[in-house]
mmCIF file of C-alpha atoms in Angstrom:
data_model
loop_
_atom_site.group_PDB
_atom_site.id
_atom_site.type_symbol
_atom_site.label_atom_id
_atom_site.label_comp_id
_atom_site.label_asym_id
_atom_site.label_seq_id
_atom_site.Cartn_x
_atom_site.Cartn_y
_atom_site.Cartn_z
ATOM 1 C CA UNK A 41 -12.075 61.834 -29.928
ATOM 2 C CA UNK A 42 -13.034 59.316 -31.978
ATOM 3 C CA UNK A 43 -16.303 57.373 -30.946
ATOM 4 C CA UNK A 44 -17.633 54.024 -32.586
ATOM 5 C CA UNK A 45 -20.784 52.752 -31.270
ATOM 6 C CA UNK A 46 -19.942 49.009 -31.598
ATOM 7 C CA UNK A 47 -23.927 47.651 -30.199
ATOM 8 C CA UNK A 48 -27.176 49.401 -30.094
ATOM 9 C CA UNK A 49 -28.638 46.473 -27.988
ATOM 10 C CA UNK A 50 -29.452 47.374 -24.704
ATOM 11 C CA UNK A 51 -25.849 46.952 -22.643
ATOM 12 C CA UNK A 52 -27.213 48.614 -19.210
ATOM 13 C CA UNK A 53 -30.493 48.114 -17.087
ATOM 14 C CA UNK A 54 -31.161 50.617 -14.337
ATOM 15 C CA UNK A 55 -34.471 49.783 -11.876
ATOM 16 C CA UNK A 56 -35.544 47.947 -15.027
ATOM 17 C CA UNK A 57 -35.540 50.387 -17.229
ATOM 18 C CA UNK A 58 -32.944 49.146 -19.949
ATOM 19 C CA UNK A 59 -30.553 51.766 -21.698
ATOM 20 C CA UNK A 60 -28.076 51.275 -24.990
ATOM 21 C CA UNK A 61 -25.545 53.671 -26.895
ATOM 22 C CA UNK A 62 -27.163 56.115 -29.134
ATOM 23 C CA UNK A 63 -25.734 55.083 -32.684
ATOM 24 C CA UNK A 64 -24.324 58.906 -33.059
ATOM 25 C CA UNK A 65 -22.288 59.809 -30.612
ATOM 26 C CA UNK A 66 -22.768 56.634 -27.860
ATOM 27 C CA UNK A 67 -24.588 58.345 -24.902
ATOM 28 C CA UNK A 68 -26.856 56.550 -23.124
ATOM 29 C CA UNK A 69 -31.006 56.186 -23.989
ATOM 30 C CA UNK A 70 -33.477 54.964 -22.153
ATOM 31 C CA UNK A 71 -35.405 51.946 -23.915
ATOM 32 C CA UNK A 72 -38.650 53.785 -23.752
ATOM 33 C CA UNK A 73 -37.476 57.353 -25.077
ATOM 34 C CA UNK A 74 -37.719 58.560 -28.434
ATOM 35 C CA UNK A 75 -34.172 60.021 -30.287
ATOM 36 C CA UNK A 76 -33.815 60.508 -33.789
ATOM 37 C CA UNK A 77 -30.411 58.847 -35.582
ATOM 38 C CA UNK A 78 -29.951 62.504 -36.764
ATOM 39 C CA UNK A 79 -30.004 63.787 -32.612
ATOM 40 C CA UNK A 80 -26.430 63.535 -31.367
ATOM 41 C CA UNK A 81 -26.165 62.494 -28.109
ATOM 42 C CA UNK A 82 -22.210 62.750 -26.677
ATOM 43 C CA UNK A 83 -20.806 59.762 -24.794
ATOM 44 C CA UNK A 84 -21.464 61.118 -20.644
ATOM 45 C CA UNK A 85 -24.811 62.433 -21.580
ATOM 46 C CA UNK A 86 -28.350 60.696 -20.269
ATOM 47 C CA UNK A 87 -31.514 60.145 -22.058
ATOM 48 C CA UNK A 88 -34.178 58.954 -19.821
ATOM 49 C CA UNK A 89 -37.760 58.569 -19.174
ATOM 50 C CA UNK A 90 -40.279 59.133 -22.539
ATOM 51 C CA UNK A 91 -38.296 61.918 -23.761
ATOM 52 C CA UNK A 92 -38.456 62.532 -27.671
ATOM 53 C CA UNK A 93 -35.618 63.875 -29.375
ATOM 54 C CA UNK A 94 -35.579 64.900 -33.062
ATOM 55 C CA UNK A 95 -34.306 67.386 -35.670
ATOM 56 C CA UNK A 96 -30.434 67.877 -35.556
ATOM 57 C CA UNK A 97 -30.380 68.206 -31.545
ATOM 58 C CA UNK A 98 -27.152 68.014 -29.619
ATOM 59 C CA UNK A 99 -27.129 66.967 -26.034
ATOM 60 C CA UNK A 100 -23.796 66.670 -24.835
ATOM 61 C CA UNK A 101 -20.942 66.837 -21.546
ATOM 62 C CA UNK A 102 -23.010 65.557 -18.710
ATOM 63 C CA UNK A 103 -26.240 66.811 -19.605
ATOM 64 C CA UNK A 104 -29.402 64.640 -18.834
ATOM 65 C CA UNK A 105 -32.568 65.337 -20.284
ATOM 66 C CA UNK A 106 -35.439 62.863 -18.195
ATOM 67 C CA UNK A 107 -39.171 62.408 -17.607
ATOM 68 C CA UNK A 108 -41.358 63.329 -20.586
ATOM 69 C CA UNK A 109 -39.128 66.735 -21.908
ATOM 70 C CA UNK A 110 -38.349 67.334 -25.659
ATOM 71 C CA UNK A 111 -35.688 68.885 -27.600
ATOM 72 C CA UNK A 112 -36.177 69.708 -31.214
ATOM 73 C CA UNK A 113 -34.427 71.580 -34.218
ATOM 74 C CA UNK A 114 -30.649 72.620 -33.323
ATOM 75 C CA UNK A 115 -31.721 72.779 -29.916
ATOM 76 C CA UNK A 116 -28.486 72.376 -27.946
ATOM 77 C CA UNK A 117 -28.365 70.877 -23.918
ATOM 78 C CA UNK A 118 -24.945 70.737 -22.247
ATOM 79 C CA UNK A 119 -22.721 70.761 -19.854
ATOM 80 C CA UNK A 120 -24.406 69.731 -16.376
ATOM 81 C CA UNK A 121 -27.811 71.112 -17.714
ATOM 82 C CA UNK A 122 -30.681 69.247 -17.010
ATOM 83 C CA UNK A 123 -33.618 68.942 -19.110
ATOM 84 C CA UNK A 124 -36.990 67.391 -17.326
ATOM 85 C CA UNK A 125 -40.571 67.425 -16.219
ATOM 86 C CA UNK A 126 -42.791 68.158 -19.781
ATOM 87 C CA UNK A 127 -40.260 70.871 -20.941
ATOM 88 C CA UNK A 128 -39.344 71.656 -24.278
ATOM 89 C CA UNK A 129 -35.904 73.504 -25.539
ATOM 90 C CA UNK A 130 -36.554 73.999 -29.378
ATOM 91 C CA UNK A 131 -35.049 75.703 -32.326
ATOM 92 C CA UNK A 132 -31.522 77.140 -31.939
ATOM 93 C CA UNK A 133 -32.167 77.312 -28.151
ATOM 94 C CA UNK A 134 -29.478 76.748 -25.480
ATOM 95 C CA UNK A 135 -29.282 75.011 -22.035
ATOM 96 C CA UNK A 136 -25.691 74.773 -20.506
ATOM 97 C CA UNK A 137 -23.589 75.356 -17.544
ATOM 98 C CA UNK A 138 -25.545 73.971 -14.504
ATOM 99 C CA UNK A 139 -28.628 75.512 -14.798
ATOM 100 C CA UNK A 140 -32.308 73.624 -15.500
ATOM 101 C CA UNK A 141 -35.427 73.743 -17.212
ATOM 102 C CA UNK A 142 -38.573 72.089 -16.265
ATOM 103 C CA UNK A 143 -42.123 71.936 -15.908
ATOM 104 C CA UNK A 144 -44.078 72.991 -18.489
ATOM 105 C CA UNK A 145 -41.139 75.412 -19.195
ATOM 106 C CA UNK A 146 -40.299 76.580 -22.680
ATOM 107 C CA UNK A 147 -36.823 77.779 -24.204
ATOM 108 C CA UNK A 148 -37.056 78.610 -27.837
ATOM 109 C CA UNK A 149 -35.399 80.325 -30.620
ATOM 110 C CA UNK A 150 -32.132 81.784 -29.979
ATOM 111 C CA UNK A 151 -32.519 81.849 -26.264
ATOM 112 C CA UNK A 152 -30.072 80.386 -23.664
ATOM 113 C CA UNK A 153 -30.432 79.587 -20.021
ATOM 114 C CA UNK A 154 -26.927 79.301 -18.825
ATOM 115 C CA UNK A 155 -24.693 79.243 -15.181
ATOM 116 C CA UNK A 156 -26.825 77.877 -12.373
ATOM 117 C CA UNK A 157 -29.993 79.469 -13.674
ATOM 118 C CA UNK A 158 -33.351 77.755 -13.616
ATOM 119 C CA UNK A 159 -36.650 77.979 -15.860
ATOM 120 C CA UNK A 160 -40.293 76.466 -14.459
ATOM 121 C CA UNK A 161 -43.592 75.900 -14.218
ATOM 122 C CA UNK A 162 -45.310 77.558 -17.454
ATOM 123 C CA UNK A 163 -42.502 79.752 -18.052
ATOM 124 C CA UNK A 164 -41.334 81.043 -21.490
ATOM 125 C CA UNK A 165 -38.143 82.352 -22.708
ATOM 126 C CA UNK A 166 -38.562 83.102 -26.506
ATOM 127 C CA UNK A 167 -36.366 85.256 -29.250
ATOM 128 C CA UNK A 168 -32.693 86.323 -28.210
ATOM 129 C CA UNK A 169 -33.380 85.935 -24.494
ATOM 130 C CA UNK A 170 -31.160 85.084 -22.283
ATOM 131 C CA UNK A 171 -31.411 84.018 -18.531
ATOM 132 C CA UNK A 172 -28.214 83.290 -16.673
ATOM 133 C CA UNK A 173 -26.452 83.718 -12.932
ATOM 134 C CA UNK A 174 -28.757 82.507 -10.134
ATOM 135 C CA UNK A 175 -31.668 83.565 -12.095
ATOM 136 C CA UNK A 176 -35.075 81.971 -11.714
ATOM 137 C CA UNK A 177 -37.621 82.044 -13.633
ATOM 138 C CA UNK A 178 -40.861 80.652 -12.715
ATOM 139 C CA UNK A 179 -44.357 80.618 -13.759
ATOM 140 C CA UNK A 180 -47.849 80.279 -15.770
ATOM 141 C CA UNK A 181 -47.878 81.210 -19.240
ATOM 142 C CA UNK A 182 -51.578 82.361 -18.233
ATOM 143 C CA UNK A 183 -49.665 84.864 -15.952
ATOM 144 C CA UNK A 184 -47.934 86.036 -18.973
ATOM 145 C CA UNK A 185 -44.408 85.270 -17.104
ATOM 146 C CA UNK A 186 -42.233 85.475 -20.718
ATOM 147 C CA UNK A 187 -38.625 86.753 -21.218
ATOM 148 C CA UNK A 188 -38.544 87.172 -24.817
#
């Protein structure tokens, strides 16, 4: 599929909030979020909220990442994945199928959270981990709950 972004003005405005076509790859941004021209972001995926997107970070599919969450590095979100709260995916981390992370939730390095699994509160999942099926995991970092 070839995309062209032909505007980067604002085309859209949702409860005020005004959204345009992210120059690579046309998916839709919030006017108050933060994406990098290198982040792609695929034409049915959602930026919203004060997110802040950098590095060379795909979101992509249907995937929405909202509130104040950040992706960084190679990080990739997609599929129905969703992406909110304060949570960060980072590195050459993974989010996909219909699963969530959110919180204060972390998903870095090589990890993935896939199917319909979920990551919260303070969790961690760090290194090669991976969390997937109906999984859930939930937590303060103070409570040491990692998956690494």
């Amino acid at each position: 599929m070839d995309i062209k972004v032909l505007t980067t003005a604002p085309v859209v405005e949702i409860d005020g909030v005004k959204y345009h076509h992210h120059s690579n790859g046309g998916g839709m941004v919030a006017e108050n979020a933060q994406v990098a021209d290198t982040v792609y972001v695929g034409p049915f995926a959602k930026i919203c909220g004060h997110c802040k997107l950098s590095g060379e970070a795909f979101v992509f599919g249907n995937a929405w990442i909202f509130d104040k969450a950040e992706g960084s590095g190679r990080a990739e979100v997609f599929g129905n994945a969703r992406v909110f709260g304060s949570a960060k995916v980072q590195g050459d981390a993974k989010v996909y199928g219909f699963s969530g992370v959110y919180g204060d939730a972390v998903v870095s390095g090589f990890a993935e959270v896939s199917d319909r699994a979920e990551v919260g509160g303070g969790a961690q999942v760090l290194g090669n981990a991976r969390v997937c099926g109906d999984t859930k995991v939930m937590g303060d970092v103070g409570a040491e709950k990692k998956v690494a």
